[in-house]
PDB file of C-alpha atoms in Angstrom:
ATOM      1  CA  MET J1186      -3.769  78.665 -10.462  1.00  0.00           C
ATOM      2  CA  ARG J1187      -2.578  77.625 -13.903  1.00  0.00           C
ATOM      3  CA  TYR J1188       1.076  77.886 -12.780  1.00  0.00           C
ATOM      4  CA  LYS J1189       0.404  75.768  -9.740  1.00  0.00           C
ATOM      5  CA  ALA J1190      -1.444  73.169 -11.837  1.00  0.00           C
ATOM      6  CA  VAL J1191       1.534  72.868 -14.230  1.00  0.00           C
ATOM      7  CA  GLU J1192       3.899  72.353 -11.265  1.00  0.00           C
ATOM      8  CA  LEU J1193       1.681  69.591  -9.912  1.00  0.00           C
ATOM      9  CA  VAL J1194       1.887  67.459 -13.112  1.00  0.00           C
ATOM     10  CA  PRO J1195       5.390  66.002 -12.396  1.00  0.00           C
ATOM     11  CA  VAL J1196       4.356  65.330  -8.809  1.00  0.00           C
ATOM     12  CA  LEU J1197       1.241  63.466  -9.937  1.00  0.00           C
ATOM     13  CA  HIS J1198       3.325  61.426 -12.395  1.00  0.00           C
ATOM     14  CA  GLN J1199       5.723  60.499  -9.619  1.00  0.00           C
ATOM     15  CA  ILE J1200       2.881  59.526  -7.302  1.00  0.00           C
ATOM     16  CA  ARG J1201       1.432  57.394 -10.087  1.00  0.00           C
ATOM     17  CA  GLU J1202       4.798  55.705 -10.698  1.00  0.00           C
ATOM     18  CA  ILE J1203       5.244  55.052  -6.983  1.00  0.00           C
ATOM     19  CA  GLY J1204       1.747  53.593  -6.902  1.00  0.00           C
ATOM     20  CA  ASN J1205       2.470  51.326  -9.881  1.00  0.00           C
ATOM     21  CA  LEU J1206       5.754  50.197  -8.345  1.00  0.00           C
ATOM     22  CA  THR J1207       4.090  49.514  -5.007  1.00  0.00           C
ATOM     23  CA  GLU J1208       1.406  47.484  -6.744  1.00  0.00           C
ATOM     24  CA  GLN J1209       4.057  45.486  -8.619  1.00  0.00           C
ATOM     25  CA  LEU J1210       6.073  44.830  -5.462  1.00  0.00           C
ATOM     26  CA  PHE J1211       2.929  43.850  -3.583  1.00  0.00           C
ATOM     27  CA  GLY J1212       2.028  41.445  -6.404  1.00  0.00           C
ATOM     28  CA  VAL J1213       5.510  39.892  -6.321  1.00  0.00           C
ATOM     29  CA  CYS J1214       5.269  39.427  -2.557  1.00  0.00           C
ATOM     30  CA  ILE J1215       1.871  37.752  -2.842  1.00  0.00           C
ATOM     31  CA  SER J1216       3.144  35.510  -5.665  1.00  0.00           C
ATOM     32  CA  THR J1217       6.238  34.563  -3.680  1.00  0.00           C
ATOM     33  CA  LEU J1218       4.172  33.825  -0.602  1.00  0.00           C
ATOM     34  CA  SER J1219       1.733  31.751  -2.666  1.00  0.00           C
ATOM     35  CA  GLU J1220       4.604  29.862  -4.290  1.00  0.00           C
ATOM     36  CA  GLY J1221       6.151  29.211  -0.893  1.00  0.00           C
ATOM     37  CA  MET J1222       2.886  27.859   0.431  1.00  0.00           C
ATOM     38  CA  SER J1223       2.554  25.591  -2.610  1.00  0.00           C
ATOM     39  CA  GLN J1224       6.074  24.259  -2.157  1.00  0.00           C
ATOM     40  CA  THR J1225       5.323  23.595   1.498  1.00  0.00           C
ATOM     41  CA  ALA J1226       2.113  21.797   0.581  1.00  0.00           C
ATOM     42  CA  ILE J1227       3.889  19.767  -2.106  1.00  0.00           C
ATOM     43  CA  ALA J1228       6.582  18.749   0.361  1.00  0.00           C
ATOM     44  CA  ASP J1229       3.946  17.798   2.942  1.00  0.00           C
ATOM     45  CA  ALA J1230       1.901  15.733   0.492  1.00  0.00           C
ATOM     46  CA  THR J1231       5.008  14.052  -0.908  1.00  0.00           C
ATOM     47  CA  MET J1232       6.321  13.079   2.515  1.00  0.00           C
ATOM     48  CA  ARG J1233       2.936  11.671   3.494  1.00  0.00           C
ATOM     49  CA  ALA J1234       2.739   9.601   0.287  1.00  0.00           C
ATOM     50  CA  PHE J1235       6.320   8.417   0.787  1.00  0.00           C
ATOM     51  CA  SER J1236       5.530   7.410   4.362  1.00  0.00           C
ATOM     52  CA  MET J1237       2.411   5.515   3.273  1.00  0.00           C
ATOM     53  CA  VAL J1238       4.102   3.413   0.613  1.00  0.00           C
ATOM     54  CA  SER J1239       7.185   2.824   2.789  1.00  0.00           C
ATOM     55  CA  ILE J1240       5.073   1.564   5.683  1.00  0.00           C
ATOM     56  CA  MET J1241       3.169  -0.659   3.262  1.00  0.00           C
ATOM     57  CA  ASP J1242       6.414  -2.182   1.984  1.00  0.00           C
ATOM     58  CA  ARG J1243       7.694  -2.795   5.502  1.00  0.00           C
ATOM     59  CA  ASN J1244       4.348  -4.275   6.519  1.00  0.00           C
ATOM     60  CA  LEU J1245       4.279  -6.718   3.603  1.00  0.00           C
ATOM     61  CA  TYR J1246       7.944  -7.581   4.118  1.00  0.00           C
ATOM     62  CA  GLU J1247       6.895  -8.896   7.523  1.00  0.00           C
ATOM     63  CA  ARG J1248       4.088 -10.878   5.896  1.00  0.00           C
ATOM     64  CA  ALA J1249       6.599 -12.617   3.639  1.00  0.00           C
ATOM     65  CA  ASN J1250       8.809 -13.322   6.652  1.00  0.00           C
ATOM     66  CA  ASP J1251       5.899 -14.757   8.638  1.00  0.00           C
ATOM     67  CA  ALA J1252       5.029 -17.344   5.999  1.00  0.00           C
ATOM     68  CA  ARG J1253       8.661 -18.399   5.586  1.00  0.00           C
ATOM     69  CA  TRP J1254       9.268 -18.624   9.314  1.00  0.00           C
ATOM     70  CA  TRP J1255       6.147 -20.615  10.153  1.00  0.00           C
ATOM     71  CA  ALA J1256       6.846 -23.056   7.307  1.00  0.00           C
ATOM     72  CA  LEU J1257       9.966 -24.027   9.270  1.00  0.00           C
ATOM     73  CA  ASP J1258       7.998 -24.972  12.394  1.00  0.00           C
ATOM     74  CA  GLU J1259       9.183 -28.457  13.365  1.00  0.00           C
ATOM     75  CA  ARG J1260       5.714 -29.600  14.451  1.00  0.00           C
ATOM     76  CA  ILE J1261       4.220 -28.748  11.069  1.00  0.00           C
ATOM     77  CA  ARG J1262       7.144 -30.328   9.214  1.00  0.00           C
ATOM     78  CA  ARG J1263       6.864 -33.552  11.189  1.00  0.00           C
ATOM     79  CA  GLN J1264       3.076 -33.889  10.923  1.00  0.00           C
ATOM     80  CA  LEU J1265       2.177 -32.689   7.435  1.00  0.00           C
ATOM     81  CA  SER J1266       2.841 -35.964   5.613  1.00  0.00           C
ATOM     82  CA  ALA J1267       0.631 -37.835   8.081  1.00  0.00           C
ATOM     83  CA  ALA J1268      -2.012 -35.128   7.937  1.00  0.00           C
ATOM     84  CA  SER J1269      -2.113 -35.323   4.143  1.00  0.00           C
ATOM     85  CA  ASN J1270      -2.808 -39.063   4.489  1.00  0.00           C
ATOM     86  CA  GLY J1271      -5.848 -38.350   6.668  1.00  0.00           C
ATOM     87  CA  ASP J1272      -4.327 -38.692  10.122  1.00  0.00           C
ATOM     88  CA  GLU J1273      -6.783 -36.729  12.270  1.00  0.00           C
ATOM     89  CA  GLN J1274      -4.410 -36.404  15.197  1.00  0.00           C
ATOM     90  CA  ALA J1275      -1.751 -34.893  12.909  1.00  0.00           C
ATOM     91  CA  ARG J1276      -4.310 -32.511  11.454  1.00  0.00           C
ATOM     92  CA  SER J1277      -5.472 -31.503  14.916  1.00  0.00           C
ATOM     93  CA  GLU J1278      -1.919 -30.820  16.070  1.00  0.00           C
ATOM     94  CA  ILE J1279      -1.180 -28.629  13.048  1.00  0.00           C
ATOM     95  CA  SER J1280      -4.473 -26.785  13.555  1.00  0.00           C
ATOM     96  CA  ASP J1281      -3.540 -26.098  17.185  1.00  0.00           C
ATOM     97  CA  VAL J1282      -0.160 -24.723  16.112  1.00  0.00           C
ATOM     98  CA  ILE J1283      -1.497 -22.316  13.516  1.00  0.00           C
ATOM     99  CA  HIS J1284      -4.436 -21.331  15.725  1.00  0.00           C
ATOM    100  CA  SER J1285      -1.972 -20.228  18.422  1.00  0.00           C
ATOM    101  CA  ILE J1286       0.017 -18.282  15.840  1.00  0.00           C
ATOM    102  CA  ASN J1287      -3.067 -16.585  14.426  1.00  0.00           C
ATOM    103  CA  HIS J1288      -4.198 -15.647  17.933  1.00  0.00           C
ATOM    104  CA  LEU J1289      -1.027 -13.565  18.266  1.00  0.00           C
ATOM    105  CA  TYR J1290      -0.899 -12.235  14.698  1.00  0.00           C
ATOM    106  CA  THR J1291      -4.244 -10.566  14.164  1.00  0.00           C
ATOM    107  CA  VAL J1292      -3.303  -9.113  10.765  1.00  0.00           C
ATOM    108  CA  TYR J1293      -4.452 -12.447   9.315  1.00  0.00           C
ATOM    109  CA  THR J1294      -8.022 -13.681   9.084  1.00  0.00           C
ATOM    110  CA  ASN J1295      -6.876 -17.261   8.600  1.00  0.00           C
ATOM    111  CA  ILE J1296      -3.800 -19.455   8.197  1.00  0.00           C
ATOM    112  CA  LEU J1297      -4.019 -22.652   6.173  1.00  0.00           C
ATOM    113  CA  VAL J1298      -1.739 -25.648   5.748  1.00  0.00           C
ATOM    114  CA  PHE J1299      -2.139 -27.750   2.613  1.00  0.00           C
ATOM    115  CA  ASP J1300      -0.501 -30.825   1.148  1.00  0.00           C
ATOM    116  CA  ARG J1301       1.369 -31.234  -2.110  1.00  0.00           C
ATOM    117  CA  GLU J1302      -1.892 -31.768  -4.004  1.00  0.00           C
ATOM    118  CA  GLY J1303      -3.242 -28.479  -2.727  1.00  0.00           C
ATOM    119  CA  ILE J1304      -5.691 -30.108  -0.334  1.00  0.00           C
ATOM    120  CA  VAL J1305      -6.267 -28.152   2.885  1.00  0.00           C
ATOM    121  CA  VAL J1306      -5.362 -30.224   5.964  1.00  0.00           C
ATOM    122  CA  ALA J1307      -5.611 -27.589   8.709  1.00  0.00           C
ATOM    123  CA  VAL J1308      -6.964 -24.078   9.331  1.00  0.00           C
ATOM    124  CA  SER J1309      -6.398 -21.622  12.155  1.00  0.00           C
ATOM    125  CA  ASP J1310      -9.949 -20.257  12.073  1.00  0.00           C
ATOM    126  CA  GLY J1311     -12.368 -22.753  13.577  1.00  0.00           C
ATOM    127  CA  SER J1312     -15.265 -21.303  11.583  1.00  0.00           C
ATOM    128  CA  ALA J1313     -13.445 -22.276   8.380  1.00  0.00           C
ATOM    129  CA  ARG J1314     -13.157 -26.000   9.156  1.00  0.00           C
ATOM    130  CA  HIS J1315     -15.325 -26.710   6.123  1.00  0.00           C
ATOM    131  CA  LEU J1316     -12.250 -25.911   4.010  1.00  0.00           C
ATOM    132  CA  ILE J1317     -10.412 -28.975   5.320  1.00  0.00           C
ATOM    133  CA  GLY J1318     -10.374 -31.611   2.595  1.00  0.00           C
ATOM    134  CA  SER J1319     -11.068 -29.098  -0.161  1.00  0.00           C
ATOM    135  CA  HIS J1320      -8.642 -27.794  -2.742  1.00  0.00           C
ATOM    136  CA  VAL J1321      -7.089 -24.384  -2.244  1.00  0.00           C
ATOM    137  CA  PRO J1322      -8.653 -21.709  -4.491  1.00  0.00           C
ATOM    138  CA  GLN J1323      -7.113 -20.629  -7.766  1.00  0.00           C
ATOM    139  CA  SER J1324      -6.226 -17.268  -6.230  1.00  0.00           C
ATOM    140  CA  LEU J1325      -3.493 -19.072  -4.258  1.00  0.00           C
ATOM    141  CA  PRO J1326      -0.221 -19.492  -6.216  1.00  0.00           C
ATOM    142  CA  LEU J1327       0.074 -23.226  -5.514  1.00  0.00           C
ATOM    143  CA  ALA J1328       2.597 -24.190  -8.184  1.00  0.00           C
ATOM    144  CA  ALA J1329       4.873 -21.245  -7.414  1.00  0.00           C
ATOM    145  CA  CYS J1330       4.816 -22.143  -3.733  1.00  0.00           C
ATOM    146  CA  LEU J1331       5.548 -25.852  -4.160  1.00  0.00           C
ATOM    147  CA  ASN J1332       8.315 -25.203  -6.688  1.00  0.00           C
ATOM    148  CA  THR J1333      10.194 -22.892  -4.341  1.00  0.00           C
ATOM    149  CA  PHE J1334      13.363 -24.723  -3.304  1.00  0.00           C
ATOM    150  CA  SER J1335      14.823 -22.268  -0.834  1.00  0.00           C
ATOM    151  CA  GLU J1336      14.145 -21.817   2.861  1.00  0.00           C
ATOM    152  CA  GLN J1337      13.968 -18.108   2.073  1.00  0.00           C
ATOM    153  CA  GLY J1338      11.576 -18.617  -0.819  1.00  0.00           C
ATOM    154  CA  TYR J1339       7.947 -17.593  -0.814  1.00  0.00           C
ATOM    155  CA  ALA J1340       5.111 -16.889  -3.236  1.00  0.00           C
ATOM    156  CA  VAL J1341       2.464 -14.186  -3.223  1.00  0.00           C
ATOM    157  CA  SER J1342      -0.869 -14.099  -4.956  1.00  0.00           C
ATOM    158  CA  ALA J1343      -1.943 -11.190  -7.075  1.00  0.00           C
ATOM    159  CA  PHE J1344      -4.042  -8.623  -5.236  1.00  0.00           C
ATOM    160  CA  THR J1345      -7.293 -10.207  -6.252  1.00  0.00           C
ATOM    161  CA  GLU J1346     -10.585 -11.465  -4.878  1.00  0.00           C
ATOM    162  CA  SER J1347     -10.307 -14.699  -2.931  1.00  0.00           C
ATOM    163  CA  GLU J1348     -12.929 -16.944  -1.409  1.00  0.00           C
ATOM    164  CA  LEU J1349     -10.552 -17.214   1.546  1.00  0.00           C
ATOM    165  CA  TYR J1350     -11.227 -13.508   2.212  1.00  0.00           C
ATOM    166  CA  ALA J1351     -14.999 -13.353   1.691  1.00  0.00           C
ATOM    167  CA  ASN J1352     -14.460 -12.762  -2.044  1.00  0.00           C
ATOM    168  CA  GLN J1353     -12.681  -9.491  -1.336  1.00  0.00           C
ATOM    169  CA  PRO J1354      -9.237  -8.672  -2.758  1.00  0.00           C
ATOM    170  CA  THR J1355      -6.171  -9.436  -0.671  1.00  0.00           C
ATOM    171  CA  TYR J1356      -2.688 -10.924  -0.770  1.00  0.00           C
ATOM    172  CA  LEU J1357      -2.079 -14.576   0.083  1.00  0.00           C
ATOM    173  CA  TYR J1358       1.495 -15.231   1.256  1.00  0.00           C
ATOM    174  CA  CYS J1359       2.682 -18.801   0.834  1.00  0.00           C
ATOM    175  CA  ALA J1360       5.789 -20.812   1.669  1.00  0.00           C
ATOM    176  CA  PRO J1361       6.641 -24.492   1.061  1.00  0.00           C
ATOM    177  CA  VAL J1362       6.829 -26.951   3.950  1.00  0.00           C
ATOM    178  CA  VAL J1363       9.750 -29.383   3.774  1.00  0.00           C
ATOM    179  CA  ASP J1364       9.342 -32.743   5.514  1.00  0.00           C
ATOM    180  CA  PHE J1365      11.561 -32.961   8.596  1.00  0.00           C
ATOM    181  CA  SER J1366      12.896 -36.438   7.741  1.00  0.00           C
ATOM    182  CA  SER J1367      12.950 -36.706   3.964  1.00  0.00           C
ATOM    183  CA  ASN J1368      13.741 -33.041   3.187  1.00  0.00           C
ATOM    184  CA  ILE J1369      11.260 -32.973   0.308  1.00  0.00           C
ATOM    185  CA  VAL J1370       8.451 -30.466  -0.180  1.00  0.00           C
ATOM    186  CA  VAL J1371       5.277 -32.067   1.147  1.00  0.00           C
ATOM    187  CA  GLY J1372       2.960 -29.064   1.073  1.00  0.00           C
ATOM    188  CA  GLY J1373       2.785 -25.458   2.114  1.00  0.00           C
ATOM    189  CA  ILE J1374       1.384 -22.819   4.413  1.00  0.00           C
ATOM    190  CA  THR J1375      -0.545 -19.708   3.449  1.00  0.00           C
ATOM    191  CA  THR J1376      -1.612 -16.630   5.364  1.00  0.00           C
ATOM    192  CA  VAL J1377      -4.735 -14.646   4.483  1.00  0.00           C
ATOM    193  CA  PHE J1378      -3.814 -11.012   4.982  1.00  0.00           C
ATOM    194  CA  ASP J1379      -6.570  -8.805   6.386  1.00  0.00           C
ATOM    195  CA  ALA J1380      -5.987  -6.230   3.671  1.00  0.00           C
ATOM    196  CA  THR J1381      -9.038  -3.976   3.947  1.00  0.00           C
ATOM    197  CA  PRO J1382      -8.538  -2.606   7.486  1.00  0.00           C
ATOM    198  CA  GLU J1383      -4.737  -2.846   7.443  1.00  0.00           C
ATOM    199  CA  PHE J1384      -4.219  -0.806   4.285  1.00  0.00           C
ATOM    200  CA  GLY J1385      -6.995   1.581   5.242  1.00  0.00           C
ATOM    201  CA  GLN J1386      -5.308   2.248   8.584  1.00  0.00           C
ATOM    202  CA  ILE J1387      -1.943   2.985   6.948  1.00  0.00           C
ATOM    203  CA  LEU J1388      -3.566   5.602   4.725  1.00  0.00           C
ATOM    204  CA  ALA J1389      -5.651   7.141   7.500  1.00  0.00           C
ATOM    205  CA  ASP J1390      -2.761   7.334   9.970  1.00  0.00           C
ATOM    206  CA  ASN J1391      -0.708   9.343   7.507  1.00  0.00           C
ATOM    207  CA  LEU J1392      -3.486  11.886   6.964  1.00  0.00           C
ATOM    208  CA  THR J1393      -3.759  12.851  10.621  1.00  0.00           C
ATOM    209  CA  GLY J1394      -3.378  16.489  11.588  1.00  0.00           C
ATOM    210  CA  LEU J1395      -4.702  17.894   8.318  1.00  0.00           C
ATOM    211  CA  GLY J1396      -8.174  18.968   9.488  1.00  0.00           C
ATOM    212  CA  ALA J1397     -10.351  20.657   6.830  1.00  0.00           C
ATOM    213  CA  GLU J1398     -13.447  18.680   7.763  1.00  0.00           C
ATOM    214  CA  SER J1399     -15.589  20.502   5.201  1.00  0.00           C
ATOM    215  CA  LEU J1400     -13.338  19.204   2.439  1.00  0.00           C
ATOM    216  CA  PRO J1401     -11.167  16.448   3.908  1.00  0.00           C
ATOM    217  CA  PRO J1402      -7.982  15.185   2.273  1.00  0.00           C
ATOM    218  CA  PHE J1403      -7.899  11.643   0.966  1.00  0.00           C
ATOM    219  CA  ALA J1404      -5.331   9.043  -0.030  1.00  0.00           C
ATOM    220  CA  LEU J1405      -5.168   5.793  -1.928  1.00  0.00           C
ATOM    221  CA  PHE J1406      -2.956   2.879  -2.923  1.00  0.00           C
ATOM    222  CA  ILE J1407      -3.020   1.710  -6.536  1.00  0.00           C
ATOM    223  CA  ASP J1408      -0.914  -0.655  -8.599  1.00  0.00           C
ATOM    224  CA  VAL J1409       0.680   0.126 -11.946  1.00  0.00           C
ATOM    225  CA  GLU J1410      -2.185  -1.572 -13.773  1.00  0.00           C
ATOM    226  CA  GLY J1411      -4.555   1.042 -12.386  1.00  0.00           C
ATOM    227  CA  GLN J1412      -6.160  -1.308  -9.868  1.00  0.00           C
ATOM    228  CA  MET J1413      -7.424   0.254  -6.671  1.00  0.00           C
ATOM    229  CA  ILE J1414      -5.886  -1.412  -3.614  1.00  0.00           C
ATOM    230  CA  SER J1415      -7.232   0.869  -0.888  1.00  0.00           C
ATOM    231  CA  SER J1416      -8.733   4.331  -0.543  1.00  0.00           C
ATOM    232  CA  THR J1417      -9.935   6.569   2.255  1.00  0.00           C
ATOM    233  CA  LYS J1418     -12.525   8.017  -0.144  1.00  0.00           C
ATOM    234  CA  PRO J1419     -15.222   5.451  -1.000  1.00  0.00           C
ATOM    235  CA  GLY J1420     -16.334   5.015  -4.584  1.00  0.00           C
ATOM    236  CA  ILE J1421     -13.534   7.064  -6.111  1.00  0.00           C
ATOM    237  CA  SER J1422     -13.053   6.905  -9.875  1.00  0.00           C
ATOM    238  CA  LEU J1423      -9.346   6.637 -10.587  1.00  0.00           C
ATOM    239  CA  SER J1424      -9.678   7.548 -14.259  1.00  0.00           C
ATOM    240  CA  LEU J1425     -11.572  10.740 -13.385  1.00  0.00           C
ATOM    241  CA  LEU J1426      -9.207  11.648 -10.562  1.00  0.00           C
ATOM    242  CA  LEU J1427      -6.118  11.239 -12.733  1.00  0.00           C
ATOM    243  CA  GLU J1428      -7.639  12.654 -15.892  1.00  0.00           C
ATOM    244  CA  GLY J1429      -4.829  14.198 -17.913  1.00  0.00           C
ATOM    245  CA  CYS J1430      -1.996  12.472 -16.041  1.00  0.00           C
ATOM    246  CA  TYR J1431      -3.185   8.849 -15.817  1.00  0.00           C
ATOM    247  CA  GLU J1432      -0.382   7.332 -17.906  1.00  0.00           C
ATOM    248  CA  GLU J1433       2.302   9.417 -16.215  1.00  0.00           C
ATOM    249  CA  VAL J1434       1.226   8.256 -12.782  1.00  0.00           C
ATOM    250  CA  LEU J1435       1.036   4.568 -13.739  1.00  0.00           C
ATOM    251  CA  ALA J1436       4.539   4.804 -15.232  1.00  0.00           C
ATOM    252  CA  LEU J1437       6.101   5.654 -11.850  1.00  0.00           C
ATOM    253  CA  ARG J1438       8.675   3.119 -10.632  1.00  0.00           C
ATOM    254  CA  ASP J1439      11.308   2.655  -7.921  1.00  0.00           C
ATOM    255  CA  GLY J1440      10.529   5.620  -5.711  1.00  0.00           C
ATOM    256  CA  GLU J1441       9.764   8.059  -8.507  1.00  0.00           C
ATOM    257  CA  ARG J1442       7.561  11.006  -7.530  1.00  0.00           C
ATOM    258  CA  PHE J1443       5.042  13.147  -9.317  1.00  0.00           C
ATOM    259  CA  PHE J1444       2.791  15.993  -8.209  1.00  0.00           C
ATOM    260  CA  GLN J1445      -0.128  17.613  -9.918  1.00  0.00           C
ATOM    261  CA  ARG J1446      -3.089  19.863  -9.284  1.00  0.00           C
ATOM    262  CA  LEU J1447      -6.181  17.716  -9.712  1.00  0.00           C
ATOM    263  CA  GLU J1448      -9.861  18.543 -10.092  1.00  0.00           C
ATOM    264  CA  TYR J1449     -12.320  16.015  -8.724  1.00  0.00           C
ATOM    265  CA  GLU J1450     -16.048  16.343  -8.090  1.00  0.00           C
ATOM    266  CA  GLY J1451     -15.827  20.113  -8.452  1.00  0.00           C
ATOM    267  CA  ASN J1452     -13.004  20.514  -5.924  1.00  0.00           C
ATOM    268  CA  SER J1453      -9.307  21.268  -6.372  1.00  0.00           C
ATOM    269  CA  TYR J1454      -6.556  19.183  -4.814  1.00  0.00           C
ATOM    270  CA  LEU J1455      -2.811  19.336  -4.650  1.00  0.00           C
ATOM    271  CA  SER J1456      -1.765  15.741  -5.197  1.00  0.00           C
ATOM    272  CA  ALA J1457       1.533  13.913  -4.705  1.00  0.00           C
ATOM    273  CA  MET J1458       2.234  10.398  -6.004  1.00  0.00           C
ATOM    274  CA  VAL J1459       5.140   8.212  -4.851  1.00  0.00           C
ATOM    275  CA  SER J1460       5.956   4.700  -6.069  1.00  0.00           C
ATOM    276  CA  SER J1461       7.246   1.889  -3.887  1.00  0.00           C
ATOM    277  CA  THR J1462      10.893   0.898  -3.585  1.00  0.00           C
ATOM    278  CA  GLY J1463      10.640  -2.277  -1.511  1.00  0.00           C
ATOM    279  CA  TYR J1464      12.269  -2.892   1.849  1.00  0.00           C
ATOM    280  CA  ARG J1465      15.610  -4.611   2.471  1.00  0.00           C
ATOM    281  CA  GLU J1466      15.610  -7.589   0.074  1.00  0.00           C
ATOM    282  CA  TYR J1467      11.813  -7.529  -0.278  1.00  0.00           C
ATOM    283  CA  LYS J1468      10.856  -6.565  -3.849  1.00  0.00           C
ATOM    284  CA  ARG J1469      14.521  -5.746  -4.474  1.00  0.00           C
ATOM    285  CA  GLN J1470      16.515  -8.967  -4.484  1.00  0.00           C
ATOM    286  CA  ASP J1471      13.901 -11.702  -4.020  1.00  0.00           C
ATOM    287  CA  ASN J1472      12.478 -11.710  -7.566  1.00  0.00           C
ATOM    288  CA  TYR J1473       9.091 -10.460  -6.365  1.00  0.00           C
ATOM    289  CA  CYS J1474       7.715  -7.583  -8.408  1.00  0.00           C
ATOM    290  CA  ASN J1475       4.783  -5.615  -7.026  1.00  0.00           C
ATOM    291  CA  ASP J1476       4.887  -1.925  -7.875  1.00  0.00           C
ATOM    292  CA  VAL J1477       2.480   0.118  -5.762  1.00  0.00           C
ATOM    293  CA  ILE J1478       1.823   3.866  -5.868  1.00  0.00           C
ATOM    294  CA  ALA J1479       0.607   5.966  -2.962  1.00  0.00           C
ATOM    295  CA  ILE J1480      -1.451   9.044  -3.850  1.00  0.00           C
ATOM    296  CA  VAL J1481      -2.190  11.870  -1.415  1.00  0.00           C
ATOM    297  CA  CYS J1482      -4.719  14.586  -2.277  1.00  0.00           C
ATOM    298  CA  LEU J1483      -4.776  17.738  -0.162  1.00  0.00           C
ATOM    299  CA  PRO J1484      -7.661  20.174  -0.762  1.00  0.00           C
ATOM    300  CA  ILE J1485      -6.894  23.611  -2.129  1.00  0.00           C
ATOM    301  CA  VAL J1486      -9.232  26.001  -0.362  1.00  0.00           C
TER     302      VAL J1486
END
C-alpha cells in the first residue's frame, strides 16, 4: 500500500497541474468573451450616439435653410415695408403666407415676421396675434439678424428659454428680409423650433431595439457649457452622471468620442459620448458655433 501511495504522488501532481491549467484557460476564455462583449457594447453605444448627434445636425441645418429660404419669398419682401407702417392688408397677406408655410412645416410652433425696429408685424399662429405690434423678445438675436448682409446669412439664438416657446428653451432661427425694390434690409423672419418633442424623438428613435425594461437605457443632448438640451430620462443630474469625467466630456469637439463606465442612482451603465461635427457648411463654414454632445447610457446587467 505504501508503494502504491508513493507511485500515486506524481499522478496527483499532474492532475493538479492539469486542473490549474484548465482553470487558467477557462478564466482567459471568460475574460476574452467579456472583453468582446464590452467592445461590442461600446461600438453599439458609440454608433447610437454618433447617429443621434448627426441627425440633430442635419435637422438643424434644415432649420437654417428654412429661415433663409422663406426670407426670400417675394410676397414678404414686397409687403414688409408697408406692413411695418401699419398697413393691415400687407400684414394680413404676410400672415397668410407664413400660416400656409407653418401648416406644412409642423416642426415649428410659430413663424414671425418683424420690421427693422424689431416690431412683430405678422405671425403664423392665430392664437399668437397678441404679439403683433410688440417687440420681439430678447432671446431673439435681432441685431445679428438685421446686420446679416448675405442671402445665405442667418442668425440663431442661444438654446435658452423664450416667451415665444412658452418660456421653455429652444432655438430661434432668423434671417433678414431685403425689400424687393430698394434692396435694403427692412426686417426679418424667425422660426420657433419645437425643440422639446423634436429632440426627444431623435434620442428615443436611436434607442429602439435595446429592451431591458427593468433598467432601460437612456440618452441625452448637452452643450459644452454643461447645459441640458434634451434627455429621455427626466430629472437627470448631469454632474452626478458624469462624476469623475465631467471636464473630459465637456472638452469634446469636432466628432471626438469618449466612453466610460458610469454609476448613476445605484446602477451601472456603459456610456458613449460623441460631439457634433456639423453638416455640409452648417457649423463648418458659416461662422456658426454650436458644439453639442450626444450621450448614450446602456445598462450593465
